[in-house]
Short mmCIF file of C-alpha atoms in Angstrom, two decimals:
data_model
loop_
_atom_site.label_atom_id
_atom_site.label_comp_id
_atom_site.label_asym_id
_atom_site.label_seq_id
_atom_site.Cartn_x
_atom_site.Cartn_y
_atom_site.Cartn_z
CA THR A 61 -32.51 -7.12 37.49
CA ASN A 62 -28.90 -8.80 36.32
CA SER A 63 -32.17 -11.12 33.95
CA ARG A 64 -33.58 -8.31 32.48
CA VAL A 65 -30.09 -6.49 31.56
CA GLU A 66 -28.89 -9.84 30.39
CA GLY A 67 -32.15 -10.23 28.36
CA ILE A 68 -31.45 -6.63 26.87
CA GLU A 69 -28.08 -7.37 25.81
CA ALA A 70 -28.65 -9.86 24.28
CA GLU A 71 -31.43 -8.07 22.27
CA LEU A 72 -28.54 -5.82 20.54
CA ASN A 73 -26.25 -7.90 20.21
CA ASN A 74 -28.96 -9.84 17.80
CA PHE A 75 -29.26 -6.08 16.60
CA GLU A 76 -26.01 -5.42 15.70
CA ALA A 77 -25.08 -8.17 14.50
CA THR A 78 -27.33 -7.46 11.15
CA SER A 79 -26.46 -4.38 11.12
CA PHE A 80 -22.85 -2.41 9.21
CA SER A 81 -20.59 -1.24 11.74
CA GLU A 82 -19.76 1.99 13.46
CA THR A 83 -16.11 2.01 13.27
CA THR A 84 -16.30 1.20 9.33
CA THR A 85 -17.12 4.28 6.04
CA MET A 86 -17.79 3.62 3.00
CA SER A 87 -17.23 6.09 0.18
CA GLY A 88 -17.72 5.70 -3.38
CA SER A 89 -18.24 6.63 -7.34
CA ALA A 90 -20.55 5.99 -10.30
CA SER A 91 -18.83 7.28 -13.66
CA PHE A 92 -20.41 8.05 -17.42
CA GLN A 93 -18.12 8.26 -19.96
CA VAL A 94 -19.38 8.90 -23.96
CA GLY A 95 -16.40 9.85 -26.57
CA ALA A 96 -15.17 8.03 -29.64
CA VAL A 97 -11.10 8.26 -30.78
CA ASP A 98 -10.78 8.79 -34.81
CA GLY A 99 -7.95 6.33 -36.26
CA SER A 100 -8.95 3.61 -33.81
CA THR A 101 -7.21 0.12 -34.07
CA ILE A 102 -10.44 -1.02 -31.82
CA SER A 103 -13.53 0.83 -32.91
CA GLU A 104 -14.00 4.96 -34.11
CA ALA A 105 -17.34 4.06 -32.87
CA VAL A 106 -19.18 6.95 -30.34
CA THR A 107 -19.42 4.11 -27.22
CA ALA A 108 -20.75 5.21 -24.13
CA THR A 109 -19.63 3.33 -20.93
CA TYR A 110 -19.67 3.42 -16.95
CA SER A 111 -17.48 2.39 -13.72
CA TYR A 112 -18.39 1.80 -10.28
CA ASP A 113 -16.10 2.08 -7.51
CA LEU A 114 -16.88 1.32 -3.86
CA ASP A 115 -14.13 2.30 -0.77
CA LEU A 116 -14.41 0.10 2.48
CA ASN A 117 -12.19 2.14 5.33
CA THR A 118 -13.05 0.12 9.32
CA THR A 119 -10.66 0.91 12.28
CA PHE A 120 -10.10 -1.44 15.01
CA THR A 121 -7.77 1.16 16.98
CA GLY A 122 -8.79 4.09 15.75
CA ASP A 123 -4.73 4.91 14.09
CA ASP A 124 -5.33 1.58 11.71
CA ASN A 125 -7.13 1.47 9.18
CA LEU A 126 -8.07 -2.24 6.75
CA TYR A 127 -9.05 -0.87 3.44
CA VAL A 128 -11.51 -2.36 0.98
CA GLY A 129 -11.95 -1.80 -3.25
CA ILE A 130 -14.07 -3.30 -4.92
CA GLU A 131 -14.86 -2.01 -8.92
CA THR A 132 -16.46 -2.90 -12.07
CA GLY A 133 -17.38 -1.55 -15.23
CA ASN A 134 -17.49 -1.41 -19.00
CA GLY A 135 -14.89 -0.42 -20.68
CA GLY A 136 -10.86 -0.19 -21.48
CA PHE A 137 -9.13 -2.23 -23.49
CA PRO A 138 -9.32 -4.12 -25.44
CA THR A 139 -12.98 -3.93 -26.50
CA VAL A 140 -13.65 -0.26 -26.46
CA ASP A 141 -10.81 2.89 -27.18
CA PHE A 142 -12.42 6.27 -25.14
CA SER A 143 -11.53 5.27 -22.26
CA LEU A 144 -10.48 8.10 -18.55
CA ASP A 145 -8.49 7.76 -15.61
CA SER A 146 -12.31 7.08 -13.99
CA SER A 147 -13.20 3.96 -16.52
CA GLY A 148 -12.95 0.62 -15.28
CA GLY A 149 -12.94 -2.93 -16.63
CA GLY A 150 -14.69 -5.92 -15.14
CA ALA A 151 -16.52 -6.95 -17.66
CA ASP A 152 -19.76 -5.55 -15.26
CA THR A 153 -18.88 -7.75 -12.26
CA LEU A 154 -17.98 -6.60 -9.16
CA SER A 155 -14.35 -7.65 -7.99
CA VAL A 156 -12.09 -6.77 -5.90
CA THR A 157 -8.96 -5.02 -6.33
CA SER A 158 -7.65 -3.24 -3.03
CA MET A 159 -6.87 -5.12 0.44
CA TYR A 160 -4.37 -4.62 2.80
CA TYR A 161 -4.13 -3.44 6.43
CA GLN A 162 -2.63 -0.14 7.52
CA PHE A 163 -0.92 0.57 10.90
CA PRO A 164 1.61 2.48 12.32
CA LEU A 165 4.69 1.05 14.18
CA GLY A 166 6.94 4.72 15.67
CA SER A 167 6.83 7.17 13.24
CA TYR A 168 6.31 4.76 10.36
CA GLU A 169 3.31 3.91 8.64
CA LEU A 170 3.19 0.47 7.35
CA ALA A 171 0.75 -1.75 4.59
CA VAL A 172 0.75 -5.27 4.34
CA GLY A 173 -2.46 -7.12 2.56
CA PRO A 174 -3.37 -9.70 -0.22
CA THR A 175 -4.28 -6.63 -3.12
CA LEU A 176 -1.70 -3.86 -2.70
CA ASP A 177 -0.94 -1.12 -5.28
CA SER A 178 2.93 -0.75 -5.98
CA ASP A 179 2.08 3.22 -4.99
CA ASP A 180 -0.47 2.99 -2.05
CA LEU A 181 1.32 4.02 1.02
CA MET A 182 4.07 6.43 -0.98
CA PRO A 183 3.74 10.00 0.21
CA THR A 184 6.11 11.30 -2.63
CA THR A 185 4.59 13.26 -5.12
CA THR A 186 6.25 13.91 -8.81
CA SER A 187 3.56 15.79 -10.44
CA LYS A 188 0.39 17.62 -9.14
CA TYR A 189 -1.48 17.16 -12.36
CA SER A 190 -4.95 15.97 -11.77
CA ASP A 191 -5.09 13.67 -15.08
CA SER A 192 -7.91 12.69 -15.38
CA PHE A 193 -8.92 12.31 -19.02
CA PHE A 194 -7.65 10.17 -21.79
CA PHE A 195 -3.80 9.97 -20.41
CA GLY A 196 -4.59 8.33 -17.34
CA SER A 197 -6.23 5.59 -18.60
CA GLN A 198 -3.20 4.74 -21.82
CA TYR A 199 -0.32 2.24 -21.66
CA GLY A 200 2.70 4.83 -20.92
CA LEU A 201 0.52 7.84 -21.14
CA ALA A 202 -0.34 8.19 -17.22
CA SER A 203 1.74 10.13 -14.99
CA ASN A 204 4.24 8.33 -13.33
CA TYR A 205 3.51 5.81 -15.79
CA PHE A 206 6.36 2.80 -15.40
CA ALA A 207 7.07 4.17 -11.62
CA SER A 208 3.79 2.30 -10.69
CA GLN A 209 2.86 -1.22 -11.65
CA GLY A 210 2.68 -3.86 -10.02
CA THR A 211 -0.64 -5.01 -7.76
CA GLY A 212 -0.75 -8.03 -5.76
CA ALA A 213 0.79 -9.42 -1.86
CA GLY A 214 3.56 -7.17 -0.59
CA LEU A 215 4.82 -5.43 2.10
CA ALA A 216 4.62 -1.24 1.85
CA VAL A 217 6.47 1.32 4.35
CA ALA A 218 6.52 5.41 4.55
CA ARG A 219 7.55 8.26 6.64
CA THR A 220 6.94 11.63 5.92
CA PHE A 221 8.92 14.00 8.79
CA ASP A 222 8.42 17.19 9.95
CA ASN A 223 10.80 19.34 7.96
CA GLY A 224 9.05 18.56 4.73
CA TRP A 225 10.60 15.34 3.32
CA ASN A 226 9.11 11.89 3.02
CA THR A 227 10.00 8.16 1.52
CA SER A 228 8.73 4.90 1.34
CA GLY A 229 9.60 1.62 0.13
CA SER A 230 7.72 -1.14 -1.35
CA VAL A 231 7.43 -5.03 -2.48
CA ILE A 232 4.92 -6.63 -3.91
CA SER A 233 5.00 -9.44 -5.24
CA THR A 234 2.60 -10.08 -8.46
CA ASP A 235 2.59 -13.93 -9.34
CA THR A 236 -0.24 -15.58 -6.25
CA THR A 237 1.90 -18.53 -6.65
CA ALA A 238 5.28 -18.10 -5.73
CA ILE A 239 5.66 -15.05 -3.45
CA LEU A 240 8.67 -13.36 -2.78
CA THR A 241 10.72 -16.38 -4.95
CA LYS A 242 12.58 -16.87 -7.73
CA GLU A 243 9.43 -18.11 -9.73
CA GLY A 244 7.73 -15.46 -8.92
CA ILE A 245 7.74 -11.79 -10.54
CA ASP A 246 8.54 -9.52 -7.77
CA VAL A 247 8.62 -5.22 -7.95
CA LEU A 248 10.04 -3.48 -5.45
CA THR A 249 9.91 0.22 -5.38
CA LEU A 250 11.62 3.09 -3.50
CA SER A 251 10.52 6.76 -3.38
CA LEU A 252 11.81 10.04 -1.48
CA GLY A 253 10.08 13.85 -1.77
CA TYR A 254 9.83 16.87 -0.88
CA ASP A 255 7.34 19.48 -0.32
CA ALA A 256 7.08 22.89 0.33
CA ASP A 257 4.24 25.14 0.35
CA ASN A 258 3.79 26.38 -2.54
CA PHE A 259 6.41 23.79 -4.32
CA GLY A 260 7.85 20.41 -4.38
CA GLY A 261 8.41 16.82 -5.91
CA GLY A 262 10.84 13.85 -5.58
CA ILE A 263 12.21 10.75 -6.87
CA VAL A 264 10.44 6.82 -7.29
CA TYR A 265 12.69 4.54 -8.10
CA GLN A 266 10.89 0.84 -9.37
CA LYS A 267 12.62 -2.52 -10.37
CA SER A 268 10.86 -5.12 -11.29
CA GLU A 269 12.08 -9.34 -12.50
CA SER A 270 9.13 -8.68 -15.57
CA ILE A 271 9.12 -6.09 -18.90
CA CYS A 272 6.94 -8.22 -20.68
CA THR A 273 3.76 -9.07 -18.44
CA LEU A 274 4.29 -5.58 -15.99
CA VAL A 275 4.33 -2.60 -18.75
CA GLY A 276 0.52 -3.27 -21.12
CA ASN A 277 0.42 -4.39 -24.35
CA HIS A 278 2.82 -2.04 -26.57
CA ALA A 279 5.15 -4.38 -24.35
CA THR A 280 3.72 -7.79 -24.65
CA GLN A 281 3.49 -6.65 -28.82
CA LEU A 282 7.57 -6.88 -28.82
CA CYS A 283 7.81 -10.19 -26.85
CA ASN A 284 6.04 -11.74 -28.73
CA ASP A 285 7.25 -9.76 -31.79
CA TYR A 286 10.91 -10.44 -30.79
CA GLY A 287 10.99 -13.99 -29.05
CA ILE A 288 11.51 -12.88 -25.90
CA THR A 289 10.58 -15.56 -23.54
CA THR A 290 10.28 -15.53 -19.76
CA LEU A 291 13.44 -17.22 -19.98
CA LEU A 292 14.98 -14.70 -21.94
CA ASP A 293 13.18 -11.73 -20.21
CA GLU A 294 15.63 -10.31 -17.13
CA GLY A 295 12.70 -6.78 -16.16
CA TYR A 296 13.29 -3.62 -15.69
CA ASN A 297 14.24 -0.50 -13.67
CA THR A 298 12.85 2.62 -14.51
CA THR A 299 13.91 6.16 -12.27
CA THR A 300 11.25 8.85 -12.30
CA ILE A 301 11.91 12.39 -10.95
CA GLY A 302 9.35 15.27 -11.34
CA ALA A 303 9.20 18.36 -9.55
CA TYR A 304 6.37 20.70 -8.96
CA TYR A 305 5.14 24.76 -8.86
CA SER A 306 2.11 26.95 -7.86
CA PRO A 307 3.08 30.42 -8.90
CA GLY A 308 -0.45 31.43 -7.32
CA GLU A 309 -3.37 30.02 -5.03
CA LYS A 310 -5.05 29.17 -9.25
CA THR A 311 -2.11 27.85 -11.73
CA THR A 312 0.34 24.39 -10.80
CA LEU A 313 2.89 23.50 -13.14
CA SER A 314 4.05 19.93 -13.38
CA ALA A 315 6.77 18.77 -15.43
CA THR A 316 8.03 14.84 -14.79
CA SER A 317 10.84 12.16 -16.56
CA SER A 318 11.13 8.33 -16.78
CA VAL A 319 14.35 6.90 -17.60
CA ILE A 320 13.60 2.99 -18.10
CA ASP A 321 16.03 1.02 -18.56
CA ALA A 322 15.41 -2.94 -19.91
CA SER A 323 17.27 -5.72 -19.79
CA VAL A 324 17.32 -9.25 -21.97
CA SER A 325 19.25 -11.91 -21.90
CA GLY A 326 21.45 -12.32 -25.02
CA ALA A 327 20.27 -8.88 -25.88
CA THR A 328 21.93 -5.06 -26.15
CA VAL A 329 19.04 -2.82 -25.28
CA ASP A 330 18.88 0.94 -25.30
CA THR A 331 17.62 2.93 -22.22
CA VAL A 332 14.42 5.41 -23.50
CA ALA A 333 12.83 8.27 -21.78
CA ASP A 334 9.55 10.04 -21.40
CA PHE A 335 9.12 13.90 -19.97
CA GLN A 336 5.84 15.48 -19.47
CA PHE A 337 4.74 19.20 -18.98
CA ALA A 338 1.67 19.96 -17.31
CA VAL A 339 -1.17 22.92 -16.28
CA ASP A 340 -4.11 22.57 -14.37
CA ARG A 341 -5.15 25.85 -13.99
CA LYS A 342 -9.03 26.93 -12.10
CA LEU A 343 -11.49 28.62 -14.42
CA GLY A 344 -15.13 29.57 -12.85
CA ASP A 345 -16.54 27.13 -11.27
CA GLY A 346 -13.89 24.01 -12.45
CA THR A 347 -10.48 23.41 -13.53
CA LEU A 348 -8.64 23.55 -16.88
CA SER A 349 -5.40 20.89 -17.25
CA ALA A 350 -3.48 20.37 -20.31
CA SER A 351 -0.45 18.51 -21.04
CA TRP A 352 2.27 17.21 -23.80
CA LYS A 353 3.81 13.67 -23.36
CA THR A 354 6.50 11.98 -25.11
CA PHE A 355 5.88 8.74 -26.21
CA PRO A 356 9.19 6.84 -26.90
CA PHE A 357 9.17 2.74 -26.99
CA PHE A 358 11.78 0.42 -29.26
CA LYS A 359 12.86 -0.79 -33.31
CA VAL A 360 14.89 -4.00 -33.79
CA PRO A 361 17.22 -3.10 -37.45
CA ASP A 362 17.88 -7.04 -37.71
CA LEU A 363 15.72 -9.51 -36.61
CA ASN A 364 17.97 -11.98 -35.96
CA GLY A 365 20.66 -9.72 -34.52
CA THR A 366 20.66 -9.13 -31.02
CA LEU A 367 20.31 -4.71 -30.45
CA ILE A 368 16.63 -3.31 -29.38
CA ARG A 369 16.64 0.78 -30.52
CA GLY A 370 15.25 3.58 -28.56
CA ASP A 371 13.21 4.91 -31.46
CA ASP A 372 10.95 8.16 -30.56
CA LEU A 373 7.65 7.88 -31.78
CA GLY A 374 6.19 11.09 -30.84
CA SER A 375 4.23 12.89 -28.54
CA PHE A 376 0.71 13.12 -27.27
CA ILE A 377 -1.68 16.43 -25.76
CA GLU A 378 -4.64 16.61 -24.20
CA LEU A 379 -7.08 19.31 -23.16
CA TYR A 380 -9.96 19.54 -20.79
CA TYR A 381 -12.12 20.85 -17.61
CA THR A 382 -12.89 19.38 -14.92
CA TYR A 383 -16.58 21.26 -14.46
CA ASP A 384 -17.74 21.10 -10.53
CA VAL A 385 -20.76 20.89 -10.54
CA ASN A 386 -21.32 20.76 -6.38
CA ASP A 387 -18.86 18.67 -4.06
CA SER A 388 -20.10 15.76 -5.46
CA PHE A 389 -20.82 16.03 -9.26
CA THR A 390 -18.60 16.66 -11.62
CA ILE A 391 -18.06 17.47 -16.15
CA THR A 392 -14.98 16.06 -17.87
CA PRO A 393 -15.34 17.35 -21.62
CA GLY A 394 -11.88 17.26 -23.71
CA PHE A 395 -9.78 16.58 -25.88
CA ALA A 396 -5.83 14.12 -26.90
CA PHE A 397 -4.61 13.78 -30.10
CA ALA A 398 -0.87 12.25 -31.28
CA MET A 399 1.56 13.28 -32.64
CA PRO A 400 3.61 11.01 -34.31
CA ALA A 401 7.20 11.19 -35.38
CA THR A 402 6.56 8.56 -38.06
CA SER A 403 3.47 7.09 -40.44
CA ALA A 404 2.55 3.59 -39.87
CA ALA A 405 3.19 3.78 -43.83
CA SER A 406 6.71 5.07 -43.92
CA ILE A 407 6.96 2.45 -42.07
CA ALA A 408 5.81 -0.31 -43.78
CA SER A 409 6.97 0.82 -46.95
CA GLY A 410 11.43 0.57 -47.10
CA SER A 411 12.90 -1.23 -43.64
CA ASP A 412 12.96 -4.52 -42.73
CA ASP A 413 13.41 -3.42 -38.99
CA LEU A 414 10.98 -4.37 -36.47
CA ALA A 415 9.45 -0.72 -35.64
CA PHE A 416 6.09 0.08 -33.62
CA TYR A 417 4.32 3.69 -34.80
CA LEU A 418 2.50 5.86 -32.35
CA TYR A 419 -1.26 5.36 -34.16
CA ASP A 420 -2.34 8.85 -35.46
CA ARG A 421 -5.65 9.10 -33.55
CA THR A 422 -7.90 12.08 -31.50
CA ALA A 423 -10.05 11.29 -28.71
CA ILE A 424 -13.21 13.64 -27.69
CA GLY A 425 -15.28 13.08 -25.10
CA VAL A 426 -17.15 13.74 -22.28
CA GLY A 427 -16.84 11.86 -18.56
CA ALA A 428 -19.49 12.40 -15.71
CA THR A 429 -18.39 11.53 -12.25
CA PHE A 430 -21.00 11.21 -9.23
CA LYS A 431 -19.21 10.49 -5.40
CA PHE A 432 -21.26 9.66 -2.89
#
């Protein structure tokens, strides 16, 4: 009898070795984006792109979770200007974009991993804006953009209290060859928030050891033009404060502001701040969303001097409608446009300043997302 039982167990083991683990769940989405950007510096042609995401969650004790995110796509900067929050790069090659292990420790949640985002474990909500159209994919326009930078090896801890308060902290190293050492680039993020039934908000503080490599192509251009090398780049810190309020079951209002304070050795850099107001309104079988956000940046009055001033480049507006065909299929048409404070022509015609300007561009298109 024992021999027969052992034989059956051996056959079951052989079968399970090639099957999917019962403690692992997989979900994902496929998204299409079709649209164009008038005034684009990349291309004004109508483009059609895609993204494909997989989320794998595995538990070993019932209270923990090993998360692995896999993504691919063919959209986004620098080849395509029309991109949405659902767009993904990757040049048609699947890649692991996130991997970390999360587990409880007393009343706290901890996460550790080689590919961890600075806000992966963050419970603090400064905005309820859906942020799923053009703003979500753009430098400086995505909600909490300057307080959500940094991906790499790191550690995060968070706690949500019974009275509505929550807090979190994380340390991320964006350089895999120099983790948490002076040779690497580390990002510290702290948050504190409060959530009630129909309102809430919070504050997020982030300190990074580099501004040139973490906050996108505009900052990289500034560093290159002004000669800010690695030795001169002393990083930045940013503080984001935001709140949301739902006056009824159908409408949610959100307002956020980020203050960015950069440091460059041997130079004085002005502090700049942005502001965003957004609204989501349930309408029919979907949600109508709109947002206005300012776009501050910098100008250099004297290329041989040591002063980098803050500058008001203008603002952006977007409006889109998320139509829920069913629980797994959404269609999102919309448009977004810039309202520059100063045109490129006026900058080129009368000043020796190294000044930046907001591209006067208008994006229009539609996205579709299939969830599984």
